[in-house]
CSV table of C-alpha atoms in Angstrom, one decimal:
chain,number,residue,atom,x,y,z
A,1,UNK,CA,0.0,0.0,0.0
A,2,UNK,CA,1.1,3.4,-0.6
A,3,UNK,CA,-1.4,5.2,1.1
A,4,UNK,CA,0.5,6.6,4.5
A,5,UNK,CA,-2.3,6.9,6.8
A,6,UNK,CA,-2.0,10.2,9.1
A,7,UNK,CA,-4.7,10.6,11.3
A,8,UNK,CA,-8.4,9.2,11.6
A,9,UNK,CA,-11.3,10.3,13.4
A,10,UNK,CA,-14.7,9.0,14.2
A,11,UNK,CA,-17.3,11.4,12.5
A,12,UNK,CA,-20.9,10.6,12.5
A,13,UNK,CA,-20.4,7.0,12.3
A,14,UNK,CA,-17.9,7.3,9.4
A,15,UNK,CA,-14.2,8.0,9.2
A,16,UNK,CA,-12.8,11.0,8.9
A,17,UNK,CA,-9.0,10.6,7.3
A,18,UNK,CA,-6.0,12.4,5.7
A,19,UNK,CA,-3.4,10.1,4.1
A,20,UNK,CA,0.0,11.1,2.4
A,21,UNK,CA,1.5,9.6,-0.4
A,22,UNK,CA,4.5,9.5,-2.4
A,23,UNK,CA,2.9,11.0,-6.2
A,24,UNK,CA,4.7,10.2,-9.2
A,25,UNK,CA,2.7,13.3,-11.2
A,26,UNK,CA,4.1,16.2,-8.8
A,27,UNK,CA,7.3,14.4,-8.3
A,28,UNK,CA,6.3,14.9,-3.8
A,29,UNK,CA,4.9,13.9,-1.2
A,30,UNK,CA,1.2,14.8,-1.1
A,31,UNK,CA,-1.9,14.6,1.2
A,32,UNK,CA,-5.4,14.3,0.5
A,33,UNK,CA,-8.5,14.1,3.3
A,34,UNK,CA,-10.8,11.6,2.8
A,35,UNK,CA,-14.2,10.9,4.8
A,36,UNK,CA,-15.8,7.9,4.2
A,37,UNK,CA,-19.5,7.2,6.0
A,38,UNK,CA,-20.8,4.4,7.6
A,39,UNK,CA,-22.6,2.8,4.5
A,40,UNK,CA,-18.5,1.9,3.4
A,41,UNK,CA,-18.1,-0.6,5.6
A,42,UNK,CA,-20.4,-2.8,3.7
A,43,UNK,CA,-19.0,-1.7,0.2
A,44,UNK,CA,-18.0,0.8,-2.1
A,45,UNK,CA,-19.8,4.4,-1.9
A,46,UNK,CA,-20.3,7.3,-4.1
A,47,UNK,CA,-17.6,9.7,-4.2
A,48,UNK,CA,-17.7,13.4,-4.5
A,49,UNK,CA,-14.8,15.1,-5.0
A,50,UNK,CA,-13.8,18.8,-3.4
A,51,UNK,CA,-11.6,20.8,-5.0
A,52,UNK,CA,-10.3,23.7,-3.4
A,53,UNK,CA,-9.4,27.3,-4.0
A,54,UNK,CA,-6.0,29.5,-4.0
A,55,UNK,CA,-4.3,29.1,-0.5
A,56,UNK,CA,-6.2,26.0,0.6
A,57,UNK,CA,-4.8,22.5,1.5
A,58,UNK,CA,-6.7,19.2,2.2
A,59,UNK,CA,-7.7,20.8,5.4
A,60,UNK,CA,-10.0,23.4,4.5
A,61,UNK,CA,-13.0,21.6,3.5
A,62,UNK,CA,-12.9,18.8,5.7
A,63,UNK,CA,-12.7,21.2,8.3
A,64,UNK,CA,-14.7,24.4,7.4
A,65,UNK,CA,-17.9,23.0,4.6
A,66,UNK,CA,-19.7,20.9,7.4
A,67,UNK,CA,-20.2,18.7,4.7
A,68,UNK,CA,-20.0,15.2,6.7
A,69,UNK,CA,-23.2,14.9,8.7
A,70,UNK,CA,-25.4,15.1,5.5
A,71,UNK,CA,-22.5,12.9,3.4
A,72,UNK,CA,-23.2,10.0,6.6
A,73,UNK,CA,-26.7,10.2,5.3
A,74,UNK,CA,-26.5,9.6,1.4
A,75,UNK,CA,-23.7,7.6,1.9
A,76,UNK,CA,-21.1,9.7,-0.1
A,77,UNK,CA,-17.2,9.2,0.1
A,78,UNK,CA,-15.7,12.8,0.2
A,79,UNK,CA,-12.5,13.3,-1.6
A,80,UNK,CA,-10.4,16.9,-0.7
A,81,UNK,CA,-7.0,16.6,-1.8
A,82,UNK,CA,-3.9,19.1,-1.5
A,83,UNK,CA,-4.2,22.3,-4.3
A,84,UNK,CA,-0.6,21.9,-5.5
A,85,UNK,CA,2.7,20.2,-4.6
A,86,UNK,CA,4.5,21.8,-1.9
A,87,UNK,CA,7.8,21.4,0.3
A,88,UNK,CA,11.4,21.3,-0.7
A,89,UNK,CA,12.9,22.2,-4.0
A,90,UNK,CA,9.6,23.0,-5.2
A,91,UNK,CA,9.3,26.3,-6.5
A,92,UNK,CA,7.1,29.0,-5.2
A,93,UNK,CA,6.1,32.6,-5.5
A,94,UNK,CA,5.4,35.0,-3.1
A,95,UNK,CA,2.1,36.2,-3.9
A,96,UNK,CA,-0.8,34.0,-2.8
A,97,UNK,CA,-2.2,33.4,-6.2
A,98,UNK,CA,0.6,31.8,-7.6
A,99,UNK,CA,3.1,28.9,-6.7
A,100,UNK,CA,2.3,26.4,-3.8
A,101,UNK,CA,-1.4,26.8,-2.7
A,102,UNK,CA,-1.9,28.0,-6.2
A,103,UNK,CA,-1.7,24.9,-8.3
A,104,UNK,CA,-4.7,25.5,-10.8
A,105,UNK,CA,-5.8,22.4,-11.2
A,106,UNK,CA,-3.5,22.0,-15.0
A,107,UNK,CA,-0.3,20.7,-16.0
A,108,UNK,CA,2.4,23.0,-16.1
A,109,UNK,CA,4.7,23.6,-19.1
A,110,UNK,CA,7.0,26.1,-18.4
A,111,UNK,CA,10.2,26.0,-16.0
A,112,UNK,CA,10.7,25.6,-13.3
A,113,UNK,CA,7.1,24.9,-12.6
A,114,UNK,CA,6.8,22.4,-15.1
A,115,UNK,CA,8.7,19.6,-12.7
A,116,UNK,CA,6.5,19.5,-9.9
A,117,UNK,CA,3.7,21.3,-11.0
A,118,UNK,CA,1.6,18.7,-12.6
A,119,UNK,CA,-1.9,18.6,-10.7
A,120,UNK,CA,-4.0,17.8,-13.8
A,121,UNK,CA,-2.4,14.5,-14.1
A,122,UNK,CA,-2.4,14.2,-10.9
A,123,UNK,CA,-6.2,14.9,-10.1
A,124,UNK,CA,-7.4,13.2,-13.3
A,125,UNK,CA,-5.3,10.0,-13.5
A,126,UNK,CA,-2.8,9.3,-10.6
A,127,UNK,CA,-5.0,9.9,-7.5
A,128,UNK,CA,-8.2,8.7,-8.8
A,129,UNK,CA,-6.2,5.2,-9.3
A,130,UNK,CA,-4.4,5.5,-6.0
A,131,UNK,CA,-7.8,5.9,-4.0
A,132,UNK,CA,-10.1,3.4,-6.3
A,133,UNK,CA,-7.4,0.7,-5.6
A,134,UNK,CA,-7.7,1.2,-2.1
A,135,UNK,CA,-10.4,2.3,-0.5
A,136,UNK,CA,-14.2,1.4,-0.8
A,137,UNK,CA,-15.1,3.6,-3.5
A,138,UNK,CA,-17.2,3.0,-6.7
A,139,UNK,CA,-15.7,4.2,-9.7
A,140,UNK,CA,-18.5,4.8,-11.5
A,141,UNK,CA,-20.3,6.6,-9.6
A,142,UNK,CA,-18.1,9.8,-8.7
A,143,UNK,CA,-19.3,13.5,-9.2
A,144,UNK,CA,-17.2,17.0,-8.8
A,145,UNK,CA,-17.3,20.1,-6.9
A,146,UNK,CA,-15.3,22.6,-6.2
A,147,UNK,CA,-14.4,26.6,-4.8
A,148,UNK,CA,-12.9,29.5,-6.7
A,149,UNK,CA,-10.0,28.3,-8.3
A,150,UNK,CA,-11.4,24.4,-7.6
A,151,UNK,CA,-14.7,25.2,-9.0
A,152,UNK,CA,-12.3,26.1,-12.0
A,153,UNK,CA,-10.5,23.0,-11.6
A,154,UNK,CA,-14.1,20.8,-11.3
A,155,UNK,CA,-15.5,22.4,-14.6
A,156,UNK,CA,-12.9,22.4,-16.5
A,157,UNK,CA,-12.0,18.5,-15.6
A,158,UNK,CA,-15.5,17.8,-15.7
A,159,UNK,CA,-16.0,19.4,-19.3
A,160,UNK,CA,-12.4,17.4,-20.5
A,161,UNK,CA,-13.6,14.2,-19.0
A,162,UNK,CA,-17.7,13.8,-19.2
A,163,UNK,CA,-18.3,10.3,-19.3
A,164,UNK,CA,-16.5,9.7,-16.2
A,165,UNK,CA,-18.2,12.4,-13.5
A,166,UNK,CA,-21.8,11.9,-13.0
A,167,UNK,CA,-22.1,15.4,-12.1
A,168,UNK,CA,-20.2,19.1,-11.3
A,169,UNK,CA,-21.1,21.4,-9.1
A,170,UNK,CA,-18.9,24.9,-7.9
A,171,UNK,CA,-19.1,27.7,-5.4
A,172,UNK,CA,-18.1,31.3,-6.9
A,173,UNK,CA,-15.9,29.3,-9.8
A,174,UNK,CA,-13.1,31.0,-11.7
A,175,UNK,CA,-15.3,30.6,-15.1
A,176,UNK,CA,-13.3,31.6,-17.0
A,177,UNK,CA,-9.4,32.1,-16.4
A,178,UNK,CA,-8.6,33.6,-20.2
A,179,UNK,CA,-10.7,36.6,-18.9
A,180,UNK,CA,-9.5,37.5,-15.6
A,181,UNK,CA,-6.1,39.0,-13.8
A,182,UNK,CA,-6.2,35.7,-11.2
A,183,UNK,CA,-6.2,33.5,-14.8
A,184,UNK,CA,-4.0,35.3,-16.7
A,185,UNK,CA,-1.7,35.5,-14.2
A,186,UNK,CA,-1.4,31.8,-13.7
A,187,UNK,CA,-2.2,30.8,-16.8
A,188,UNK,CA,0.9,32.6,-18.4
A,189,UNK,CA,3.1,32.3,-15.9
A,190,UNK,CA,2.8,28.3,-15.9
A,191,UNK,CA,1.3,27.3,-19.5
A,192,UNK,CA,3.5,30.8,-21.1
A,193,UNK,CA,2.3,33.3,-23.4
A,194,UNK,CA,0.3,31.3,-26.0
A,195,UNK,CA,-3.0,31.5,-25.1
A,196,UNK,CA,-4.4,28.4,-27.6
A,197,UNK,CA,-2.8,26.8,-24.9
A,198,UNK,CA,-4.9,28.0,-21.9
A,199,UNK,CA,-8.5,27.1,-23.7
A,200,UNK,CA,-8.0,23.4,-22.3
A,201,UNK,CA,-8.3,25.4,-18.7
A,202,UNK,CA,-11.3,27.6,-19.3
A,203,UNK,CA,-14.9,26.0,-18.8
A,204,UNK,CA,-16.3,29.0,-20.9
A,205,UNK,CA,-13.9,28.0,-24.1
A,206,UNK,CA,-14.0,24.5,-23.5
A,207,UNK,CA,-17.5,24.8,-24.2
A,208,UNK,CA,-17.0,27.1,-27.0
A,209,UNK,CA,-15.0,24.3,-28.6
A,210,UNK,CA,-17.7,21.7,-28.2
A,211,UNK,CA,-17.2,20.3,-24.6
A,212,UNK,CA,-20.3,18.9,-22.8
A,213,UNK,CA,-22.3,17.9,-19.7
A,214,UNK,CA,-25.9,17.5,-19.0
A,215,UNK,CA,-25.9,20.1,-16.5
A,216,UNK,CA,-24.0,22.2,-13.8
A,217,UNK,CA,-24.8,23.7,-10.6
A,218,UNK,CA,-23.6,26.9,-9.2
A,219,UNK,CA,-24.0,28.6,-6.0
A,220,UNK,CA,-22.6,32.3,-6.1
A,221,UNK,CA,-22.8,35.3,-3.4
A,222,UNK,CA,-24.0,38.6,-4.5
A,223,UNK,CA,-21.6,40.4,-2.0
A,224,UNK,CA,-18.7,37.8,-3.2
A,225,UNK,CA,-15.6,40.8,-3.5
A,226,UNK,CA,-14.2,38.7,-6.3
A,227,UNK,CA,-17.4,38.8,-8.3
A,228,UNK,CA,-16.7,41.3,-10.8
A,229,UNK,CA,-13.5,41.3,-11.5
A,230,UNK,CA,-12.2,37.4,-11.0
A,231,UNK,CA,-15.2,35.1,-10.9
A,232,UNK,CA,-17.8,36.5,-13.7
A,233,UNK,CA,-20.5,33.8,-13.6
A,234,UNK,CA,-22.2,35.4,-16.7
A,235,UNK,CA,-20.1,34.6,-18.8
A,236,UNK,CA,-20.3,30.7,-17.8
A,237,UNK,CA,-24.4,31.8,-18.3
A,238,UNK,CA,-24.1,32.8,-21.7
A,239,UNK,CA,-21.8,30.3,-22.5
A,240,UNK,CA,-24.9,27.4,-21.0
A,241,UNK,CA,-27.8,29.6,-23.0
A,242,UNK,CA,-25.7,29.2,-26.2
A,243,UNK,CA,-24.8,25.9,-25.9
A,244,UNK,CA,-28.0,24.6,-25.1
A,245,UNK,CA,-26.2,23.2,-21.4
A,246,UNK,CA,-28.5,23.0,-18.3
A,247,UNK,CA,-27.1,25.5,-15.8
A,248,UNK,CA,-28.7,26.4,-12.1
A,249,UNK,CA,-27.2,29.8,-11.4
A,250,UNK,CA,-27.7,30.4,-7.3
A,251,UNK,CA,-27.2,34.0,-6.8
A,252,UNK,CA,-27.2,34.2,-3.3
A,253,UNK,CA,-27.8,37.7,-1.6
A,254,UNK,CA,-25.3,38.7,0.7
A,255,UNK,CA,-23.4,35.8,0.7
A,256,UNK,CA,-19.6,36.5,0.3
A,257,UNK,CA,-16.8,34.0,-0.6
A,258,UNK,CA,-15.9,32.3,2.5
A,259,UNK,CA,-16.6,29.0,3.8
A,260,UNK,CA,-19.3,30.5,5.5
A,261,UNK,CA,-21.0,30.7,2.4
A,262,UNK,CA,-19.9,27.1,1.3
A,263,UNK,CA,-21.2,25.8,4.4
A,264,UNK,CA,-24.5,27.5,3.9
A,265,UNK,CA,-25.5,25.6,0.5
A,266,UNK,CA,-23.3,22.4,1.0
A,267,UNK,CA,-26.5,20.4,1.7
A,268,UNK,CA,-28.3,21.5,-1.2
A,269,UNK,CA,-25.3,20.3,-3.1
A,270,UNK,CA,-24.6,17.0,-1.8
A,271,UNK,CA,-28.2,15.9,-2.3
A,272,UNK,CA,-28.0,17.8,-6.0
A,273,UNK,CA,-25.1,15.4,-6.1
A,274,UNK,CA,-26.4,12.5,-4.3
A,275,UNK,CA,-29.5,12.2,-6.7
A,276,UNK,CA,-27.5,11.7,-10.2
A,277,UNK,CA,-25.2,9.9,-8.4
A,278,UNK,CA,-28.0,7.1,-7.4
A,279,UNK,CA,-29.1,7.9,-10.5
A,280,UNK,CA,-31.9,9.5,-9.7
């Protein structure tokens, strides 16, 4: 097994779990949290993966959403893993939207990023194997959510990879990264100046160039301070209208962008979730 396990704890008759592992994408040591609820002990669950925003860790939604008491009661494995690779010899920056913390969900290209920072292939391939090989999950029946710069990350992986989620879901996502200082930022300064190259990492031109699911959920606060100039969740609207894709747009007054406000509409997500993912 390579799965280190790090610490468990009882939580509503499930286990609450963070694990480390040795990842051959990132080229480190990483950690993910994992929760799985009672119903695992007598086989493999639905999973919903979390996805976290710029300066998070594993931590932050196992900790902060409140999301386990109602995942206990569908039965739903919760997946959080680490926003970028971090320690030694892996290069950072100082300003909180880039470097460690600030992986962006994508493989990098250009140096010296490109050596560690590799958490596409990492979320989409490596871990997903890693965690279905040893823990109670059911593979086919997994679903996406995600915050900010990881309700990027769950759209765009979602969009690249539809016959594999069930269903995506995002608080106040990064819609589209070609169109905002947070996105340009990290999309140049890890993918370079070609911006062909950053489409693969915007849900709004992924969709542009043909890229589909059924439907997507969004929960956004009206008093969000990122809402104008990073997060834009009209252009993801006009981008669903066009296209024909089913999108719930949640604009939530006087919610801002804290976990506060993710803890406020996680229910409603996990059953959204929990329903397509019992194929309801």
């Amino acid at each position: 097994m390579t799965l280190e396990l790090v610490s468990e704890a009882r939580c509503f008759d499930g286990l609450q779990r963070t694990y480390r592992h040795p990842s051959a994408a990132t080229g480190t040591p990483m950690r993910v949290a994992v929760y799985l609820p009672p119903q695992a002990e007598h086989g493999p669950v639905p999973v919903v993966w979390f996805l976290a925003g710029l300066t998070c860790t594993e931590d932050n939604f196992t900790q902060k959403a409140g999301a386990q008491r109602v995942a206990a009661e569908l039965g739903l494995a919760l997946i959080a893993p680490d926003t970028s690779p971090r320690g030694e010899g892996v290069p950072d920056d100082p300003a909180y939207d880039f470097g460690q913390g600030a992986g962006f969900y994508l493989d990098a290209t250009v140096s010296p990023w490109s050596q560690h920072f590799q958490m596409r292939r990492y979320i989409e391939d490596e871990l997903p194997r890693l965690l279905g090989a040893e823990l109670p999950i059911d593979p086919t029946r997994q679903s996406l959510c995600g915050h900010s710069m990881g309700g990027h990350g769950a759209l765009t992986i979602a969009l690249r990879n539809p016959s594999r989620y069930k269903a995506v879901s995002a608080f106040a996502p990064i819609v589209s990264p070609l169109n905002c200082p947070w996105g340009e930022k990290a999309l140049s300064g890890y993918l370079g100046p070609d911006r062909v190259a950053w489409r693969p990492y915007d849900a709004c031109a992924l969709i542009a160039d043909g890229a589909r699911v059924p439907e997507i959920l969004v929960d956004q606060g009206t008093a969000d301070p990122f809402l104008e100039r990073e997060l834009k969740p009209h252009l993801l609207e006009e981008a669903c209208r066009t296209t024909g894709i089913a999108l719930t747009l949640n604009r939530r007054p006087g919610y801002d962008h804290s976990y506060f406000f993710i803890a406020s509409f996680m229910e409603s997500h996990l059953r959204w979730h929990a329903e397509r993912l019992n194929g309801g």
